[in-house]
Coordinates of C-alpha atoms in Angstrom, one line a residue:
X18 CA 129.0 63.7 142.5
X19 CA 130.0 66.9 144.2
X20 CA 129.0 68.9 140.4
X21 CA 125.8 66.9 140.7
X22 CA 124.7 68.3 144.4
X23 CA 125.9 71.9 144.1
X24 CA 124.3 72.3 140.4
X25 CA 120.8 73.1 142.2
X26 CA 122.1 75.6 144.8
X27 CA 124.0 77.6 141.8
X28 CA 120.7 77.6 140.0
X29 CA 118.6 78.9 142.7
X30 CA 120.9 81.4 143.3
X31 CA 120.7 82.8 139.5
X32 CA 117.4 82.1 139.9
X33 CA 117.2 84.3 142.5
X34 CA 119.4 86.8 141.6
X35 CA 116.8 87.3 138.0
X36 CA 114.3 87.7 140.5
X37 CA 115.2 90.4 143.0
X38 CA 116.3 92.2 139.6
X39 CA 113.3 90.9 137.4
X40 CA 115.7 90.4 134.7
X41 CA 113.2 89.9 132.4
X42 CA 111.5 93.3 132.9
X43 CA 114.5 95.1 133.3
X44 CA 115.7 93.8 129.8
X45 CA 112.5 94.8 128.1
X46 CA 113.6 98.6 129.6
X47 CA 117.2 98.2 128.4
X48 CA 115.1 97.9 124.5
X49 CA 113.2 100.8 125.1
X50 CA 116.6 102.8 126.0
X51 CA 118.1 101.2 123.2
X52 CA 115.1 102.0 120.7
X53 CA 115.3 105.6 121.9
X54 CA 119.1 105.8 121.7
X55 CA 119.0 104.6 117.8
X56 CA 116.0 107.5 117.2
X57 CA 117.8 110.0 118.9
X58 CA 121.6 109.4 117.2
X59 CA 123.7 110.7 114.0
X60 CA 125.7 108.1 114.0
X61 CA 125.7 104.7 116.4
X62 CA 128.5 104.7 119.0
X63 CA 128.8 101.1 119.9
X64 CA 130.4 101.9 123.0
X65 CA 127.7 104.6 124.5
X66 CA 125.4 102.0 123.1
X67 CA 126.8 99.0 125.4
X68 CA 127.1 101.8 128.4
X69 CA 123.3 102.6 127.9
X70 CA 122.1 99.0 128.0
X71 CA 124.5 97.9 131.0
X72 CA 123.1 101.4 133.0
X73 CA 119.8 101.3 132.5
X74 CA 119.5 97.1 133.3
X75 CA 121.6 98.2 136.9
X76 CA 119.1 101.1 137.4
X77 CA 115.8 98.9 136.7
X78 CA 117.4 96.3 138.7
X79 CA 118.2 98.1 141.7
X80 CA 114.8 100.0 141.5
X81 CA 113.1 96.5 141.4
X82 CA 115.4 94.8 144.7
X83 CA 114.6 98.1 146.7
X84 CA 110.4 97.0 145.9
X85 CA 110.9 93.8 146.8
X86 CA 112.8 94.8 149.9
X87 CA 110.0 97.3 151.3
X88 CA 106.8 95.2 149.8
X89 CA 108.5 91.9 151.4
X90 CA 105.5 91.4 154.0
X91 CA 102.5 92.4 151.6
X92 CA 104.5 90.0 148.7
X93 CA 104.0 87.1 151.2
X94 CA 100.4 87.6 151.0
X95 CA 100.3 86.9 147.7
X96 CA 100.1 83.8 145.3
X97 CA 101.9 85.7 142.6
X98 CA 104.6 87.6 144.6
X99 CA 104.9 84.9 147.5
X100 CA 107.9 82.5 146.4
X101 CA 109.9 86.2 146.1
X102 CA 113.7 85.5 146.9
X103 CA 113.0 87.7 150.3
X104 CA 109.3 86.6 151.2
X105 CA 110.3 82.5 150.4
X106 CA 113.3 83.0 153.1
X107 CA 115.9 82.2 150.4
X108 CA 117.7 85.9 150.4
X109 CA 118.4 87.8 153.7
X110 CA 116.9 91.7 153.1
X111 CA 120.8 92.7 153.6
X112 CA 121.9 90.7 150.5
X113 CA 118.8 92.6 148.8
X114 CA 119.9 96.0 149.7
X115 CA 123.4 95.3 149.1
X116 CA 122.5 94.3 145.6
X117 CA 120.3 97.0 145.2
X118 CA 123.3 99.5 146.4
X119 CA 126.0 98.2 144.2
X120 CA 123.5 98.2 141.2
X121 CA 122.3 102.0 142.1
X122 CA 125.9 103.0 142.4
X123 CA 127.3 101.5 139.0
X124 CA 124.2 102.5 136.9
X125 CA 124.1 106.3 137.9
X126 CA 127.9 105.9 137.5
X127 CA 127.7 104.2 133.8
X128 CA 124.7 106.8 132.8
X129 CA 127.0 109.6 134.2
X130 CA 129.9 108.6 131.9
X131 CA 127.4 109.0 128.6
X132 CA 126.2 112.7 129.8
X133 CA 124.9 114.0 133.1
X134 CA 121.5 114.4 132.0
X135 CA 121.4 110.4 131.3
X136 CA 122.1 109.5 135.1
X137 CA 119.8 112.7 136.3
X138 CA 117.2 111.0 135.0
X139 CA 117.9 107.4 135.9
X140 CA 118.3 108.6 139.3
X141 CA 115.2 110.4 139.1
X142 CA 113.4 107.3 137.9
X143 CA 115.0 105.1 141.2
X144 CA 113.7 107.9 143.6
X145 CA 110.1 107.8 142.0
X146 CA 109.7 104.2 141.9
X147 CA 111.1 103.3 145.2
X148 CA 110.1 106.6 147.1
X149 CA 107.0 107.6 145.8
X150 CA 105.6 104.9 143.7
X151 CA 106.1 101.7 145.5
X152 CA 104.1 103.4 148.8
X153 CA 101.7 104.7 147.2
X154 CA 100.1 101.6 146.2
X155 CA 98.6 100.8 149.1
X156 CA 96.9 104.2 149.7
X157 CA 95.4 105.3 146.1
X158 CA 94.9 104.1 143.0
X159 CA 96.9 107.7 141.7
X160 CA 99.9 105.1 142.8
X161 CA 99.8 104.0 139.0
X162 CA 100.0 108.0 137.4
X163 CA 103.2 108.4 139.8
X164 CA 104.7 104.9 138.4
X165 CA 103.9 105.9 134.6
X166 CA 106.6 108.6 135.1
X167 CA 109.6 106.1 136.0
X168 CA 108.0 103.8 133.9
X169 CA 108.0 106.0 130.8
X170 CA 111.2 107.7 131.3
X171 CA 113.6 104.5 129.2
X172 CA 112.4 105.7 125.8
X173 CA 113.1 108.9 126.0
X174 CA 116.4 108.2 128.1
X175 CA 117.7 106.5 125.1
X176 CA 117.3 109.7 122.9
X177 CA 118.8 112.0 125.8
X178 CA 121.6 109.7 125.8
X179 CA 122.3 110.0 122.0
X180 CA 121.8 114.4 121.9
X181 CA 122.7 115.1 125.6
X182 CA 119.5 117.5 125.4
X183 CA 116.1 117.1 126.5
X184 CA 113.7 118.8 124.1
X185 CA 110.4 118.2 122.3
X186 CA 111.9 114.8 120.9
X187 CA 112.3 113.0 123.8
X188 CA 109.5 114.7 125.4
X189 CA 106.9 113.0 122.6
X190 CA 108.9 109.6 123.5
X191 CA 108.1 109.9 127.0
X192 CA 104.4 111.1 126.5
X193 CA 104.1 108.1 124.7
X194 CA 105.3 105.3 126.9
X195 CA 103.6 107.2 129.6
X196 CA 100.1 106.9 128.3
X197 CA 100.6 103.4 127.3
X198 CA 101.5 103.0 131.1
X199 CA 98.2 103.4 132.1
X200 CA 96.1 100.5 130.1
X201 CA 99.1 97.8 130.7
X202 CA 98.9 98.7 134.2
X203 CA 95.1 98.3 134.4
X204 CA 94.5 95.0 132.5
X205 CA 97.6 93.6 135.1
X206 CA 95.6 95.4 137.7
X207 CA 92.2 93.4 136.8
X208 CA 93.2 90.2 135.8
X209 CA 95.6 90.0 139.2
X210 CA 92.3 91.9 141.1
X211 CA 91.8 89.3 143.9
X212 CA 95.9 88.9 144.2
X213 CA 96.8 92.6 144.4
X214 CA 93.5 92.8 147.6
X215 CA 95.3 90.5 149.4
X216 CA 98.5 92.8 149.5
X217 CA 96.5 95.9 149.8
X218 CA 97.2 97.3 146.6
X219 CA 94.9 100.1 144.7
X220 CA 96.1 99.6 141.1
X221 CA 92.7 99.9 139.5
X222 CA 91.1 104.1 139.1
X223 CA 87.8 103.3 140.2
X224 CA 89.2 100.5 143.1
X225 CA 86.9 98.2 141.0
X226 CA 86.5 95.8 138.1
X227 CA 84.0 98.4 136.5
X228 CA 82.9 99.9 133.6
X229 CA 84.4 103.6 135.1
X230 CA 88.1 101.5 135.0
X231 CA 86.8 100.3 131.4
X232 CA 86.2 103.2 130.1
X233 CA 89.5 105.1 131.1
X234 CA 91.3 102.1 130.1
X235 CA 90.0 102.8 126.4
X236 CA 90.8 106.5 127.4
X237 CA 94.4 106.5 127.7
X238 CA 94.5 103.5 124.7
X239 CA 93.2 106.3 122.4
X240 CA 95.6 109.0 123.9
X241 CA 98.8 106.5 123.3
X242 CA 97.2 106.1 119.5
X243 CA 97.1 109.6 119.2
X244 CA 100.8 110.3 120.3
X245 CA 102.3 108.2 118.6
X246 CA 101.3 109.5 115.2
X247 CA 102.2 112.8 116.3
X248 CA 105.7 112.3 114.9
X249 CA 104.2 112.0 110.9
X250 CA 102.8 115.9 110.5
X251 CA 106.9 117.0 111.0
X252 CA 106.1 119.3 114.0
X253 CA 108.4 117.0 116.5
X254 CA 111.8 118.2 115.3
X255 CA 113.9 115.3 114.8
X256 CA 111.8 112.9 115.4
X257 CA 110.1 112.4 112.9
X258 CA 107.4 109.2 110.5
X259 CA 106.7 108.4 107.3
X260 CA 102.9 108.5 106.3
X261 CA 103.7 104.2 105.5
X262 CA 104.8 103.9 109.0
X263 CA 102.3 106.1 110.9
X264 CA 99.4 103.9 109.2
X265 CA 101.3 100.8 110.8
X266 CA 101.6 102.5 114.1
X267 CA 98.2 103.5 114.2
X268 CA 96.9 100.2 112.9
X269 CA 98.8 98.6 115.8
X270 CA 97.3 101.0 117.9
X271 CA 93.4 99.7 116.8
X272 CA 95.1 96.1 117.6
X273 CA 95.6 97.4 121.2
X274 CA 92.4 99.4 120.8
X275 CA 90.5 96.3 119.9
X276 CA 91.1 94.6 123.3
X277 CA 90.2 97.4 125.5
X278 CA 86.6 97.8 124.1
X279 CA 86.8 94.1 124.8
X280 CA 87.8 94.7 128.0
X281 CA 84.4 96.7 128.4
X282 CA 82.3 94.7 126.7
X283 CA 82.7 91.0 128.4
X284 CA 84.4 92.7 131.4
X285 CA 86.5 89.4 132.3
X286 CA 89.9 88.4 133.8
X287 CA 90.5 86.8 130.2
X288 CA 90.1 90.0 128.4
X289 CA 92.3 91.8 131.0
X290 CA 94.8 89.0 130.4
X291 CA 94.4 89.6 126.5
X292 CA 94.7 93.3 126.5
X293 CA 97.9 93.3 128.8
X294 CA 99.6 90.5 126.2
X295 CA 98.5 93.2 123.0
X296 CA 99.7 96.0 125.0
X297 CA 103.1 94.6 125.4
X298 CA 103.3 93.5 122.2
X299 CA 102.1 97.4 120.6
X300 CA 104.8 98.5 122.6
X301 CA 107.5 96.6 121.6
X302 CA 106.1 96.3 117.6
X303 CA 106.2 100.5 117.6
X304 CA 109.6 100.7 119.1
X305 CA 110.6 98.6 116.0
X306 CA 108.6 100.5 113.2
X307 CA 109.8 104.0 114.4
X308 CA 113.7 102.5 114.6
X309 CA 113.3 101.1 110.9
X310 CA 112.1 104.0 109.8
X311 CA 114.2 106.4 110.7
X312 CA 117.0 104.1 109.0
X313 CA 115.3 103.6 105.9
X314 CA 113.6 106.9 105.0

């Protein structure tokens, strides 16, 4: 009886715990790290490997807790962000910020043991998104060009943790993920329009469901295509493509392409909703092709 009744309150409190961190996002960070670690490495250290993944989910995780801590009154405006650990009255803000600490602490500590350069930029990316990025969004839509830094800086931090040197390798990774930042961020922006107004957010460029926040969205879809075929004509250093797997990557790019001309064509929240699903998926697909490459060329 006593397992029976205390089952629920240990669930909710995982629960909870996921979702001050947003385990699920920060994981999908850790494979970005990871992808860029296996691009950027001679030989795989299992250990720097483990470090990298168990750093970079503490530093996405406390960057995420310290959002939720500062949006907690616009998140209880809205439908999607409402039943928030904070917002719902099921975590205090202290237990937040405590979490947040202990992450921020251990993940600049864990980066730090793979190379200095590792937890420079982790820290970085905490400063931007909590400082810089998280108040922006309620004064300009620019909010979303400051987040694309943070929010491209994984992939690259993966290859910075392999060399402990930041050059024109890492530098294309980056470039990459940051472009791609911008038409994710716009389809979630559309789709989650009426949500994101209720909270005061400016996450589209135009402020608007228009054909200007259209257009830019197939904008910066043909500028990710176009970086990340860069790699194939050998002028990237190490990082380097096979003409097999750049016409993949760029045929996945047209996938992702596809959906933003959709996007301006029928102009809905469906579309949105369809280009944010293909952008996630190009991401993750590309990760994989440039990995398997690298290990079979």
């Amino acid at each position: 009886m006593g397992r029976t009744s205390s089952t629920p309150i240990e669930h909710n409190w995982i629960s909870d715990f996921k979702e001050i961190t947003k385990m699920r996002l920060a994981l999908s960070v850790v494979f970005s790290s990871v992808a860029g670690y296996l691009l950027g490495v001679e030989t795989v250290n299992f250990t720097t490997l483990i470090l990298l993944a168990f750093g970079g989910y503490f530093m996405v995780g406390a960057s995420n807790a310290y959002n939720q801590i500062i949006e907690k009154d616009l998140d209880a405006l809205m439908d999607r962000t409402k039943n928030r650990p904070i917002p719902a009255g099921r975590m205090t803000v202290r237990t937040a910020f405590i979490i947040a600490t202990i992450f921020t602490v251990l993940g600049i500590t864990i980066l730090y043991s793979i190379n200095p350069q590792t937890a420079m930029f982790g820290a970085v990316s905490i400063f931007l998104y909590t400082c810089v990025y998280t108040p922006l969004k309620t004064k300009t839509p620019l909010a979303v060009f400051v987040g694309a830094i943070p929010g491209a800086i994984p992939f690259m931090l993966g290859w910075v943790a392999a060399s402990n040197d930041f050059s024109i390798e890492p530098g294309v990774l980056f470039a990459l993920q940051f472009f791609w930042q911008f038409p994710h961020f716009w389809a979630i922006g559309w789709f989650l329009y009426n949500d994101y107004k209720k909270g005061g957010f400016f996450m589209l460029p135009t402020g608007k469901q228009d054909k200007g926040t259209a257009v830019q969205t197939i904008s910066y879809t043909v500028w990710t295509i176009l970086v990340s075929i860069v790699p194939v004509f050998g002028v990237t250093g190490q990082l380097k493509l096979t003409i097999v797997s750049a016409v993949i990557v760029f045929g996945a790019g047209l996938f992702m392409l596809y959906y933003a001309i959709q996007l301006f064509k029928k102009m809905t929240e469906k579309s949105a909703k369809q280009l944010m699903l293909a952008s996630v998926s190009y991401i993750t697909f590309i990760q994989i092709v440039y990995v398997i490459d690298k290990f079979i060329r």
